[in-house]
C-alpha cells in the first residue's frame, strides 16, 4: 500500500518542478532583404536548442499573412537553462543579426501557464503535419476584467483539449504585463478548428471577448505556419 504522506510529498515535488518551467513568445519583424539570413539562423537556433538539456520545446513559425514576421515559441525548464541558451554561439548569431535586420525591436514575452499540464502532455504531433492549423492571439484585457477572463479560459482549456482535433491549447499570462495574455493553439486541420469555434464553451468565450477586450479579437488573432 502506498503511504499517503509519501504520495503527497512526491506530488508536491512534481509541482515544484513544473512551477520552474516557463514559456516564451519571441517576435521578429524582419526587413525583406534580411529575411532569408534571419530564417537560416533561426532554424539553426531551433535545431541546436533541441539538443540542450534545459530546453523542453522550441518551434519557429512564420505569420501566414506576412512573410517578414517570425515567431519563436519556446519552453524552458528554468531560467538557468535559458541563460545558458543565450550564451550559445548560434543564439548570439541571431541576436547580432537582429540589431540591423529588424524593422522593430525584437519582442520577448515571458509566459506563465494558466492551465498547466505535465510537459509530457504539453503537445503531441499532428497526424498530418501539412494540414495542421496553428494560431496565436495576444489579448489586451480591460482593467478589472482579468479574473473573469482567466476563469473562462481555464474552463475553455479543460474542454478544448479533449476535442479529437486538438493538438495543443494553452493560455498564458505575461510576466510584468497584468493585462496581457497569450493563447497558443494547434489543430489537426482547419475543419477541426472550425468545429471548435462552434462549441458552446468557445461561443461563451467570444461573448466574453466583446465585454473584456480592448479591441476585437480578430485584430489580435494571427494564423501562423510552422517552419520547423
PDB file of C-alpha atoms in Angstrom, residues 125-134 167 186-189 225-226:
ATOM      1  CA  UNK A 125       2.406  15.784 -33.179  1.00  0.00           C
ATOM      2  CA  UNK A 126      -0.472  16.247 -35.631  1.00  0.00           C
ATOM      3  CA  UNK A 127      -1.358  13.193 -37.676  1.00  0.00           C
ATOM      4  CA  UNK A 128      -0.905  15.119 -40.932  1.00  0.00           C
ATOM      5  CA  UNK A 129       1.562  17.979 -40.279  1.00  0.00           C
ATOM      6  CA  UNK A 130       0.933  19.644 -43.646  1.00  0.00           C
ATOM      7  CA  UNK A 131      -2.725  20.123 -42.717  1.00  0.00           C
ATOM      8  CA  UNK A 132      -2.169  21.409 -39.186  1.00  0.00           C
ATOM      9  CA  UNK A 133      -3.688  24.799 -38.346  1.00  0.00           C
ATOM     10  CA  UNK A 134      -1.832  26.967 -35.840  1.00  0.00           C
ATOM     11  CA  UNK A 167      -3.111  19.103 -30.771  1.00  0.00           C
ATOM     12  CA  UNK A 186      -2.675  23.850 -32.730  1.00  0.00           C
ATOM     13  CA  UNK A 187      -5.315  21.787 -34.545  1.00  0.00           C
ATOM     14  CA  UNK A 188      -5.154  18.799 -36.848  1.00  0.00           C
ATOM     15  CA  UNK A 189      -6.696  20.836 -39.675  1.00  0.00           C
ATOM     16  CA  UNK A 225       2.788  28.419 -40.310  1.00  0.00           C
ATOM     17  CA  UNK A 226       5.296  26.048 -38.738  1.00  0.00           C
TER      18      UNK A 226
END
